[in-house]
Amino acid sequence: MSEAPAPRLHGHREPDPALRRDAVEITDLLWRIDEAGRRLPVRRSEVVERLLASGQRKAARTVARMPARDDVLDDEWVDALGIRVHCELQRLVEELQFPRRVAALLAPLLDDLRAGGGGPVRVVDLGCGLGYVVRSLAHRGLLGPGVELVGVDLNPVLVAEADRLARAEELDCRFVHGDALRPGVAVDDPARTVVISSGVLHHLSPESLTALARAEAALGLAAWAHWDIAPCGWSTLGAWIFHQARMREPVSRHDGVLSARRAHPAEVLLATARSGAPEYDHAVHEGPRWHPAAIDVVRPLVGIRR
Amino acid sequence: MRVVAVASALAVLGLLDGALAGFRSSLGRRGAVEHRVRDRVAARRGLLLMGGLLLPVAVATGLHALAPGPWPAEAYVRAGTAMLAVYLPYAVVTLLALLGYLALGWRWGYLASAVILGPFTLVRPLVATAGVVAGAVRGDDGGVTVGCLLALGAVLAVEPLSGRLWWSAGQGVRSVASATQRQ
């Protein structure tokens, strides 16, 4: 009996062949935080060497121009840069209508959870950055009543700024520094918690994607929805156009286009999610890649407990 | 009369572009969710700034008119008409997309931004330059060319200048310049 040919996946594509597998975003290298949440010094020369090692010469030049004292990057300057970059990113997220996308997908899920009774439902934004999605959901009340909104990020600078922004606008949401999937950090009642993220998955290797799904399943979350860029020529072109047109920081322009190029295809997301959390139903909501389905350029990987 | 009509149309487009440039220059700076008031302030500032930046065009044209010899009004009309031929379609499509972004649901609003507003912002300097080249070629007059180039300078300068004047620092975010000086 001959082996059946592999099914032709709709719109399947290989990862960007011109992109080195070890290519990394500049902002992935500018902060080092230890387990206790302490800031560790970042050597400029090490960041430059890391970028050169993966052939990212332009990114290396950008970092080489950053201020440092005795080769250690200026913390205060890096923090200010990080906030500027995330403010610019927020502009794009706003233009992508991200809170509306989240609300449209989560509404039926949250309705089901609310129908079960038992107090409020919680939505946790993993890797929330400046927390725009959480703050916008809170501001517009897009998820309806009885929903607690929590943003979590590993970067304490962004969490502090997200908290400050939320308080400035008196929004009903909160922000926590730490690992969103560590029990007690942001998830108290997993069966009534939905974890979301935006633009996080492309930072993870396939092995880490499996580990993420495994951790979510181990917690017993009701569901999760992780939005990320659908890799294709259109999204790379779109990322380039929008980062040239809208972004001012060279770091934003570099990282934004690289995000689109290193994003995982749907079949990788599904395979790793199924491997890590087989007891969940998974889906990637995206259309065909052979025409510009612009609305699907950013799409979610959804996992729902059976 | 034709020269007044063409100049007025160009001035309206220029001021509209200034308002939109001012609005863009304020985006992605502060992080607040609610920014409608700031948007309006930024647009007004951009409009006024563009008015100021276009003043040298008016002054140069006036000096040209006062200079000895005949004033080449026809050259100005030809140049202005050529510029309008480039700028009007761009402006109409941009305004329709903006209307779509504001009036239609979020999915269509997103498409208006993704397909039109973003790419049009990217090509704006090229469109501005193309209009000025067309105007200078059609005008075929040194004074007209100077006016065209001054207008191009205003269009290219308004957004970065607005950003630098009103939106570049704040919320405790230290500017790059001060950090570099401290080094």
mmCIF file with all atom_site columns, C-alpha atoms in Angstrom, chain A residues 77-243:
data_model
loop_
_atom_site.group_PDB
_atom_site.id
_atom_site.type_symbol
_atom_site.label_atom_id
_atom_site.label_alt_id
_atom_site.label_comp_id
_atom_site.label_asym_id
_atom_site.label_entity_id
_atom_site.label_seq_id
_atom_site.pdbx_PDB_ins_code
_atom_site.Cartn_x
_atom_site.Cartn_y
_atom_site.Cartn_z
_atom_site.occupancy
_atom_site.B_iso_or_equiv
_atom_site.pdbx_formal_charge
_atom_site.auth_seq_id
_atom_site.auth_comp_id
_atom_site.auth_asym_id
_atom_site.auth_atom_id
_atom_site.pdbx_PDB_model_num
ATOM 1   C CA . TRP A 1 77  ? 16.903  55.820 27.376 1.00 0.00 ? 77  TRP A CA 1
ATOM 2   C CA . VAL A 1 78  ? 15.943  52.241 26.494 1.00 0.00 ? 78  VAL A CA 1
ATOM 3   C CA . ASP A 1 79  ? 12.773  52.512 28.607 1.00 0.00 ? 79  ASP A CA 1
ATOM 4   C CA . ALA A 1 80  ? 11.795  55.759 26.895 1.00 0.00 ? 80  ALA A CA 1
ATOM 5   C CA . LEU A 1 81  ? 12.472  54.156 23.525 1.00 0.00 ? 81  LEU A CA 1
ATOM 6   C CA . GLY A 1 82  ? 10.357  51.139 24.485 1.00 0.00 ? 82  GLY A CA 1
ATOM 7   C CA . ILE A 1 83  ? 7.424   53.346 25.409 1.00 0.00 ? 83  ILE A CA 1
ATOM 8   C CA . ARG A 1 84  ? 7.757   55.364 22.191 1.00 0.00 ? 84  ARG A CA 1
ATOM 9   C CA . VAL A 1 85  ? 7.893   52.181 20.118 1.00 0.00 ? 85  VAL A CA 1
ATOM 10  C CA . HIS A 1 86  ? 4.827   50.753 21.857 1.00 0.00 ? 86  HIS A CA 1
ATOM 11  C CA . CYS A 1 87  ? 2.923   54.022 21.489 1.00 0.00 ? 87  CYS A CA 1
ATOM 12  C CA . GLU A 1 88  ? 3.597   53.852 17.749 1.00 0.00 ? 88  GLU A CA 1
ATOM 13  C CA . LEU A 1 89  ? 2.566   50.214 17.747 1.00 0.00 ? 89  LEU A CA 1
ATOM 14  C CA . GLN A 1 90  ? -0.648  51.169 19.535 1.00 0.00 ? 90  GLN A CA 1
ATOM 15  C CA . ARG A 1 91  ? -1.456  53.477 16.633 1.00 0.00 ? 91  ARG A CA 1
ATOM 16  C CA . LEU A 1 92  ? -1.236  50.518 14.242 1.00 0.00 ? 92  LEU A CA 1
ATOM 17  C CA . VAL A 1 93  ? -3.222  48.255 16.556 1.00 0.00 ? 93  VAL A CA 1
ATOM 18  C CA . GLU A 1 94  ? -5.890  50.947 16.676 1.00 0.00 ? 94  GLU A CA 1
ATOM 19  C CA . GLU A 1 95  ? -5.901  51.200 12.886 1.00 0.00 ? 95  GLU A CA 1
ATOM 20  C CA . LEU A 1 96  ? -6.175  47.408 12.656 1.00 0.00 ? 96  LEU A CA 1
ATOM 21  C CA . GLN A 1 97  ? -9.382  47.732 14.740 1.00 0.00 ? 97  GLN A CA 1
ATOM 22  C CA . PHE A 1 98  ? -7.966  45.190 17.126 1.00 0.00 ? 98  PHE A CA 1
ATOM 23  C CA . PRO A 1 99  ? -10.320 45.651 20.102 1.00 0.00 ? 99  PRO A CA 1
ATOM 24  C CA . ARG A 1 100 ? -13.286 45.215 17.733 1.00 0.00 ? 100 ARG A CA 1
ATOM 25  C CA . ARG A 1 101 ? -11.765 42.008 16.363 1.00 0.00 ? 101 ARG A CA 1
ATOM 26  C CA . VAL A 1 102 ? -11.259 40.692 19.893 1.00 0.00 ? 102 VAL A CA 1
ATOM 27  C CA . ALA A 1 103 ? -14.789 41.628 20.951 1.00 0.00 ? 103 ALA A CA 1
ATOM 28  C CA . ALA A 1 104 ? -16.356 40.058 17.850 1.00 0.00 ? 104 ALA A CA 1
ATOM 29  C CA . LEU A 1 105 ? -14.614 36.742 18.513 1.00 0.00 ? 105 LEU A CA 1
ATOM 30  C CA . LEU A 1 106 ? -14.961 36.647 22.293 1.00 0.00 ? 106 LEU A CA 1
ATOM 31  C CA . ALA A 1 107 ? -18.594 37.749 22.564 1.00 0.00 ? 107 ALA A CA 1
ATOM 32  C CA . PRO A 1 108 ? -20.169 34.268 22.067 1.00 0.00 ? 108 PRO A CA 1
ATOM 33  C CA . LEU A 1 109 ? -17.492 32.610 24.215 1.00 0.00 ? 109 LEU A CA 1
ATOM 34  C CA . LEU A 1 110 ? -18.099 35.002 27.079 1.00 0.00 ? 110 LEU A CA 1
ATOM 35  C CA . ASP A 1 111 ? -21.862 34.683 26.708 1.00 0.00 ? 111 ASP A CA 1
ATOM 36  C CA . ASP A 1 112 ? -21.526 30.911 27.198 1.00 0.00 ? 112 ASP A CA 1
ATOM 37  C CA . LEU A 1 113 ? -19.351 31.374 30.276 1.00 0.00 ? 113 LEU A CA 1
ATOM 38  C CA . ARG A 1 114 ? -21.670 33.993 31.759 1.00 0.00 ? 114 ARG A CA 1
ATOM 39  C CA . ALA A 1 115 ? -24.667 31.737 31.124 1.00 0.00 ? 115 ALA A CA 1
ATOM 40  C CA . GLY A 1 116 ? -23.053 29.163 33.415 1.00 0.00 ? 116 GLY A CA 1
ATOM 41  C CA . GLY A 1 117 ? -23.295 31.602 36.342 1.00 0.00 ? 117 GLY A CA 1
ATOM 42  C CA . GLY A 1 118 ? -20.697 31.785 39.105 1.00 0.00 ? 118 GLY A CA 1
ATOM 43  C CA . GLY A 1 119 ? -19.477 35.352 39.110 1.00 0.00 ? 119 GLY A CA 1
ATOM 44  C CA . PRO A 1 120 ? -17.452 37.413 36.705 1.00 0.00 ? 120 PRO A CA 1
ATOM 45  C CA . VAL A 1 121 ? -15.554 36.079 33.726 1.00 0.00 ? 121 VAL A CA 1
ATOM 46  C CA . ARG A 1 122 ? -11.946 37.150 33.268 1.00 0.00 ? 122 ARG A CA 1
ATOM 47  C CA . VAL A 1 123 ? -10.080 38.055 30.078 1.00 0.00 ? 123 VAL A CA 1
ATOM 48  C CA . VAL A 1 124 ? -6.301  38.064 30.439 1.00 0.00 ? 124 VAL A CA 1
ATOM 49  C CA . ASP A 1 125 ? -4.134  39.730 27.793 1.00 0.00 ? 125 ASP A CA 1
ATOM 50  C CA . LEU A 1 126 ? -0.804  37.880 27.722 1.00 0.00 ? 126 LEU A CA 1
ATOM 51  C CA . GLY A 1 127 ? 2.120   40.077 26.616 1.00 0.00 ? 127 GLY A CA 1
ATOM 52  C CA . CYS A 1 128 ? -0.103  43.152 26.763 1.00 0.00 ? 128 CYS A CA 1
ATOM 53  C CA . GLY A 1 129 ? 2.632   45.771 26.250 1.00 0.00 ? 129 GLY A CA 1
ATOM 54  C CA . LEU A 1 130 ? 1.023   49.153 26.949 1.00 0.00 ? 130 LEU A CA 1
ATOM 55  C CA . GLY A 1 131 ? -2.289  47.351 27.358 1.00 0.00 ? 131 GLY A CA 1
ATOM 56  C CA . TYR A 1 132 ? -4.104  49.122 24.557 1.00 0.00 ? 132 TYR A CA 1
ATOM 57  C CA . VAL A 1 133 ? -6.429  46.203 23.820 1.00 0.00 ? 133 VAL A CA 1
ATOM 58  C CA . VAL A 1 134 ? -7.425  45.806 27.474 1.00 0.00 ? 134 VAL A CA 1
ATOM 59  C CA . ARG A 1 135 ? -7.767  49.560 28.003 1.00 0.00 ? 135 ARG A CA 1
ATOM 60  C CA . SER A 1 136 ? -9.789  49.978 24.823 1.00 0.00 ? 136 SER A CA 1
ATOM 61  C CA . LEU A 1 137 ? -12.108 47.088 25.726 1.00 0.00 ? 137 LEU A CA 1
ATOM 62  C CA . ALA A 1 138 ? -12.603 48.684 29.136 1.00 0.00 ? 138 ALA A CA 1
ATOM 63  C CA . HIS A 1 139 ? -13.136 52.159 27.695 1.00 0.00 ? 139 HIS A CA 1
ATOM 64  C CA . ARG A 1 140 ? -15.740 51.085 25.148 1.00 0.00 ? 140 ARG A CA 1
ATOM 65  C CA . GLY A 1 141 ? -17.325 48.316 27.225 1.00 0.00 ? 141 GLY A CA 1
ATOM 66  C CA . LEU A 1 142 ? -17.118 46.074 24.185 1.00 0.00 ? 142 LEU A CA 1
ATOM 67  C CA . LEU A 1 143 ? -17.296 42.817 26.145 1.00 0.00 ? 143 LEU A CA 1
ATOM 68  C CA . GLY A 1 144 ? -20.390 43.705 28.128 1.00 0.00 ? 144 GLY A CA 1
ATOM 69  C CA . PRO A 1 145 ? -20.912 43.458 31.893 1.00 0.00 ? 145 PRO A CA 1
ATOM 70  C CA . GLY A 1 146 ? -19.371 40.961 34.280 1.00 0.00 ? 146 GLY A CA 1
ATOM 71  C CA . VAL A 1 147 ? -15.962 40.797 32.628 1.00 0.00 ? 147 VAL A CA 1
ATOM 72  C CA . GLU A 1 148 ? -12.703 41.483 34.484 1.00 0.00 ? 148 GLU A CA 1
ATOM 73  C CA . LEU A 1 149 ? -9.914  42.746 32.266 1.00 0.00 ? 149 LEU A CA 1
ATOM 74  C CA . VAL A 1 150 ? -6.295  42.024 33.190 1.00 0.00 ? 150 VAL A CA 1
ATOM 75  C CA . GLY A 1 151 ? -3.167  42.769 31.181 1.00 0.00 ? 151 GLY A CA 1
ATOM 76  C CA . VAL A 1 152 ? 0.092   40.917 31.906 1.00 0.00 ? 152 VAL A CA 1
ATOM 77  C CA . ASP A 1 153 ? 3.568   41.499 30.555 1.00 0.00 ? 153 ASP A CA 1
ATOM 78  C CA . LEU A 1 154 ? 7.089   40.378 31.412 1.00 0.00 ? 154 LEU A CA 1
ATOM 79  C CA . ASN A 1 155 ? 8.378   43.924 30.933 1.00 0.00 ? 155 ASN A CA 1
ATOM 80  C CA . PRO A 1 156 ? 7.790   45.940 34.146 1.00 0.00 ? 156 PRO A CA 1
ATOM 81  C CA . VAL A 1 157 ? 8.341   49.262 32.371 1.00 0.00 ? 157 VAL A CA 1
ATOM 82  C CA . LEU A 1 158 ? 5.471   48.632 29.962 1.00 0.00 ? 158 LEU A CA 1
ATOM 83  C CA . VAL A 1 159 ? 3.238   47.330 32.744 1.00 0.00 ? 159 VAL A CA 1
ATOM 84  C CA . ALA A 1 160 ? 3.857   50.474 34.815 1.00 0.00 ? 160 ALA A CA 1
ATOM 85  C CA . GLU A 1 161 ? 3.059   52.690 31.837 1.00 0.00 ? 161 GLU A CA 1
ATOM 86  C CA . ALA A 1 162 ? -0.058  50.671 30.989 1.00 0.00 ? 162 ALA A CA 1
ATOM 87  C CA . ASP A 1 163 ? -1.215  51.064 34.587 1.00 0.00 ? 163 ASP A CA 1
ATOM 88  C CA . ARG A 1 164 ? -0.533  54.804 34.529 1.00 0.00 ? 164 ARG A CA 1
ATOM 89  C CA . LEU A 1 165 ? -2.472  55.233 31.286 1.00 0.00 ? 165 LEU A CA 1
ATOM 90  C CA . ALA A 1 166 ? -5.409  53.224 32.630 1.00 0.00 ? 166 ALA A CA 1
ATOM 91  C CA . ARG A 1 167 ? -5.548  55.291 35.811 1.00 0.00 ? 167 ARG A CA 1
ATOM 92  C CA . ALA A 1 168 ? -5.290  58.539 33.836 1.00 0.00 ? 168 ALA A CA 1
ATOM 93  C CA . GLU A 1 169 ? -8.470  57.580 31.968 1.00 0.00 ? 169 GLU A CA 1
ATOM 94  C CA . GLU A 1 170 ? -10.116 55.940 35.006 1.00 0.00 ? 170 GLU A CA 1
ATOM 95  C CA . LEU A 1 171 ? -10.550 52.628 33.218 1.00 0.00 ? 171 LEU A CA 1
ATOM 96  C CA . ASP A 1 172 ? -11.850 49.505 34.919 1.00 0.00 ? 172 ASP A CA 1
ATOM 97  C CA . CYS A 1 173 ? -8.940  47.164 34.227 1.00 0.00 ? 173 CYS A CA 1
ATOM 98  C CA . ARG A 1 174 ? -5.634  46.268 35.850 1.00 0.00 ? 174 ARG A CA 1
ATOM 99  C CA . PHE A 1 175 ? -2.104  45.353 34.843 1.00 0.00 ? 175 PHE A CA 1
ATOM 100 C CA . VAL A 1 176 ? 0.272   42.835 36.365 1.00 0.00 ? 176 VAL A CA 1
ATOM 101 C CA . HIS A 1 177 ? 3.964   42.201 35.835 1.00 0.00 ? 177 HIS A CA 1
ATOM 102 C CA . GLY A 1 178 ? 4.902   38.547 35.436 1.00 0.00 ? 178 GLY A CA 1
ATOM 103 C CA . ASP A 1 179 ? 4.195   35.305 33.634 1.00 0.00 ? 179 ASP A CA 1
ATOM 104 C CA . ALA A 1 180 ? 0.499   35.313 32.763 1.00 0.00 ? 180 ALA A CA 1
ATOM 105 C CA . LEU A 1 181 ? 0.298   31.511 32.859 1.00 0.00 ? 181 LEU A CA 1
ATOM 106 C CA . ARG A 1 182 ? 1.885   31.082 36.273 1.00 0.00 ? 182 ARG A CA 1
ATOM 107 C CA . PRO A 1 183 ? -0.885  30.213 38.738 1.00 0.00 ? 183 PRO A CA 1
ATOM 108 C CA . GLY A 1 184 ? -1.856  33.157 40.882 1.00 0.00 ? 184 GLY A CA 1
ATOM 109 C CA . VAL A 1 185 ? -0.400  35.843 38.652 1.00 0.00 ? 185 VAL A CA 1
ATOM 110 C CA . ALA A 1 186 ? -3.520  36.642 36.629 1.00 0.00 ? 186 ALA A CA 1
ATOM 111 C CA . VAL A 1 187 ? -5.595  33.458 36.501 1.00 0.00 ? 187 VAL A CA 1
ATOM 112 C CA . ASP A 1 188 ? -7.618  32.633 39.622 1.00 0.00 ? 188 ASP A CA 1
ATOM 113 C CA . ASP A 1 189 ? -10.505 30.641 38.167 1.00 0.00 ? 189 ASP A CA 1
ATOM 114 C CA . PRO A 1 190 ? -9.211  29.016 34.959 1.00 0.00 ? 190 PRO A CA 1
ATOM 115 C CA . ALA A 1 191 ? -12.593 27.580 33.971 1.00 0.00 ? 191 ALA A CA 1
ATOM 116 C CA . ARG A 1 192 ? -13.916 31.151 33.740 1.00 0.00 ? 192 ARG A CA 1
ATOM 117 C CA . THR A 1 193 ? -10.835 32.700 32.169 1.00 0.00 ? 193 THR A CA 1
ATOM 118 C CA . VAL A 1 194 ? -10.052 33.380 28.520 1.00 0.00 ? 194 VAL A CA 1
ATOM 119 C CA . VAL A 1 195 ? -6.455  34.259 27.645 1.00 0.00 ? 195 VAL A CA 1
ATOM 120 C CA . ILE A 1 196 ? -5.810  36.432 24.609 1.00 0.00 ? 196 ILE A CA 1
ATOM 121 C CA . SER A 1 197 ? -2.712  37.922 23.019 1.00 0.00 ? 197 SER A CA 1
ATOM 122 C CA . SER A 1 198 ? -1.798  39.992 19.998 1.00 0.00 ? 198 SER A CA 1
ATOM 123 C CA . GLY A 1 199 ? 1.496   39.846 18.163 1.00 0.00 ? 199 GLY A CA 1
ATOM 124 C CA . VAL A 1 200 ? 3.093   37.447 20.629 1.00 0.00 ? 200 VAL A CA 1
ATOM 125 C CA . LEU A 1 201 ? 3.183   34.129 18.761 1.00 0.00 ? 201 LEU A CA 1
ATOM 126 C CA . HIS A 1 202 ? 5.814   35.131 16.209 1.00 0.00 ? 202 HIS A CA 1
ATOM 127 C CA . HIS A 1 203 ? 8.254   35.720 19.071 1.00 0.00 ? 203 HIS A CA 1
ATOM 128 C CA . LEU A 1 204 ? 8.045   32.017 19.966 1.00 0.00 ? 204 LEU A CA 1
ATOM 129 C CA . SER A 1 205 ? 9.703   29.007 18.347 1.00 0.00 ? 205 SER A CA 1
ATOM 130 C CA . PRO A 1 206 ? 7.491   26.023 17.418 1.00 0.00 ? 206 PRO A CA 1
ATOM 131 C CA . GLU A 1 207 ? 8.755   24.283 20.564 1.00 0.00 ? 207 GLU A CA 1
ATOM 132 C CA . SER A 1 208 ? 7.742   27.279 22.679 1.00 0.00 ? 208 SER A CA 1
ATOM 133 C CA . LEU A 1 209 ? 4.342   27.391 20.956 1.00 0.00 ? 209 LEU A CA 1
ATOM 134 C CA . THR A 1 210 ? 3.761   23.796 22.041 1.00 0.00 ? 210 THR A CA 1
ATOM 135 C CA . ALA A 1 211 ? 4.878   24.682 25.561 1.00 0.00 ? 211 ALA A CA 1
ATOM 136 C CA . LEU A 1 212 ? 2.487   27.651 25.587 1.00 0.00 ? 212 LEU A CA 1
ATOM 137 C CA . ALA A 1 213 ? -0.463  25.448 24.605 1.00 0.00 ? 213 ALA A CA 1
ATOM 138 C CA . ARG A 1 214 ? 0.597   22.860 27.175 1.00 0.00 ? 214 ARG A CA 1
ATOM 139 C CA . ALA A 1 215 ? 0.747   25.489 29.927 1.00 0.00 ? 215 ALA A CA 1
ATOM 140 C CA . GLU A 1 216 ? -2.655  26.882 28.978 1.00 0.00 ? 216 GLU A CA 1
ATOM 141 C CA . ALA A 1 217 ? -4.183  23.403 28.982 1.00 0.00 ? 217 ALA A CA 1
ATOM 142 C CA . ALA A 1 218 ? -2.485  22.522 32.282 1.00 0.00 ? 218 ALA A CA 1
ATOM 143 C CA . LEU A 1 219 ? -4.108  25.576 33.856 1.00 0.00 ? 219 LEU A CA 1
ATOM 144 C CA . GLY A 1 220 ? -7.488  24.406 32.547 1.00 0.00 ? 220 GLY A CA 1
ATOM 145 C CA . LEU A 1 221 ? -8.399  27.655 30.794 1.00 0.00 ? 221 LEU A CA 1
ATOM 146 C CA . ALA A 1 222 ? -11.866 27.901 29.277 1.00 0.00 ? 222 ALA A CA 1
ATOM 147 C CA . ALA A 1 223 ? -10.396 29.135 26.006 1.00 0.00 ? 223 ALA A CA 1
ATOM 148 C CA . TRP A 1 224 ? -7.678  31.195 24.417 1.00 0.00 ? 224 TRP A CA 1
ATOM 149 C CA . ALA A 1 225 ? -7.329  33.318 21.295 1.00 0.00 ? 225 ALA A CA 1
ATOM 150 C CA . HIS A 1 226 ? -3.912  34.444 20.127 1.00 0.00 ? 226 HIS A CA 1
ATOM 151 C CA . TRP A 1 227 ? -3.859  36.892 17.238 1.00 0.00 ? 227 TRP A CA 1
ATOM 152 C CA . ASP A 1 228 ? -0.830  37.130 15.009 1.00 0.00 ? 228 ASP A CA 1
ATOM 153 C CA . ILE A 1 229 ? 0.128   38.100 11.486 1.00 0.00 ? 229 ILE A CA 1
ATOM 154 C CA . ALA A 1 230 ? -0.689  35.635 8.726  1.00 0.00 ? 230 ALA A CA 1
ATOM 155 C CA . PRO A 1 231 ? 2.602   35.235 6.842  1.00 0.00 ? 231 PRO A CA 1
ATOM 156 C CA . CYS A 1 232 ? 2.302   35.936 3.129  1.00 0.00 ? 232 CYS A CA 1
ATOM 157 C CA . GLY A 1 233 ? 3.579   38.410 0.571  1.00 0.00 ? 233 GLY A CA 1
ATOM 158 C CA . TRP A 1 234 ? 0.626   40.719 1.203  1.00 0.00 ? 234 TRP A CA 1
ATOM 159 C CA . SER A 1 235 ? 1.209   40.956 4.934  1.00 0.00 ? 235 SER A CA 1
ATOM 160 C CA . THR A 1 236 ? 4.939   41.566 4.467  1.00 0.00 ? 236 THR A CA 1
ATOM 161 C CA . LEU A 1 237 ? 4.190   44.282 1.894  1.00 0.00 ? 237 LEU A CA 1
ATOM 162 C CA . GLY A 1 238 ? 1.504   45.755 4.144  1.00 0.00 ? 238 GLY A CA 1
ATOM 163 C CA . ALA A 1 239 ? 3.818   45.704 7.153  1.00 0.00 ? 239 ALA A CA 1
ATOM 164 C CA . TRP A 1 240 ? 6.507   47.490 5.164  1.00 0.00 ? 240 TRP A CA 1
ATOM 165 C CA . ILE A 1 241 ? 4.081   50.128 3.835  1.00 0.00 ? 241 ILE A CA 1
ATOM 166 C CA . PHE A 1 242 ? 2.508   50.816 7.206  1.00 0.00 ? 242 PHE A CA 1
ATOM 167 C CA . HIS A 1 243 ? 5.750   50.881 9.141  1.00 0.00 ? 243 HIS A CA 1
#
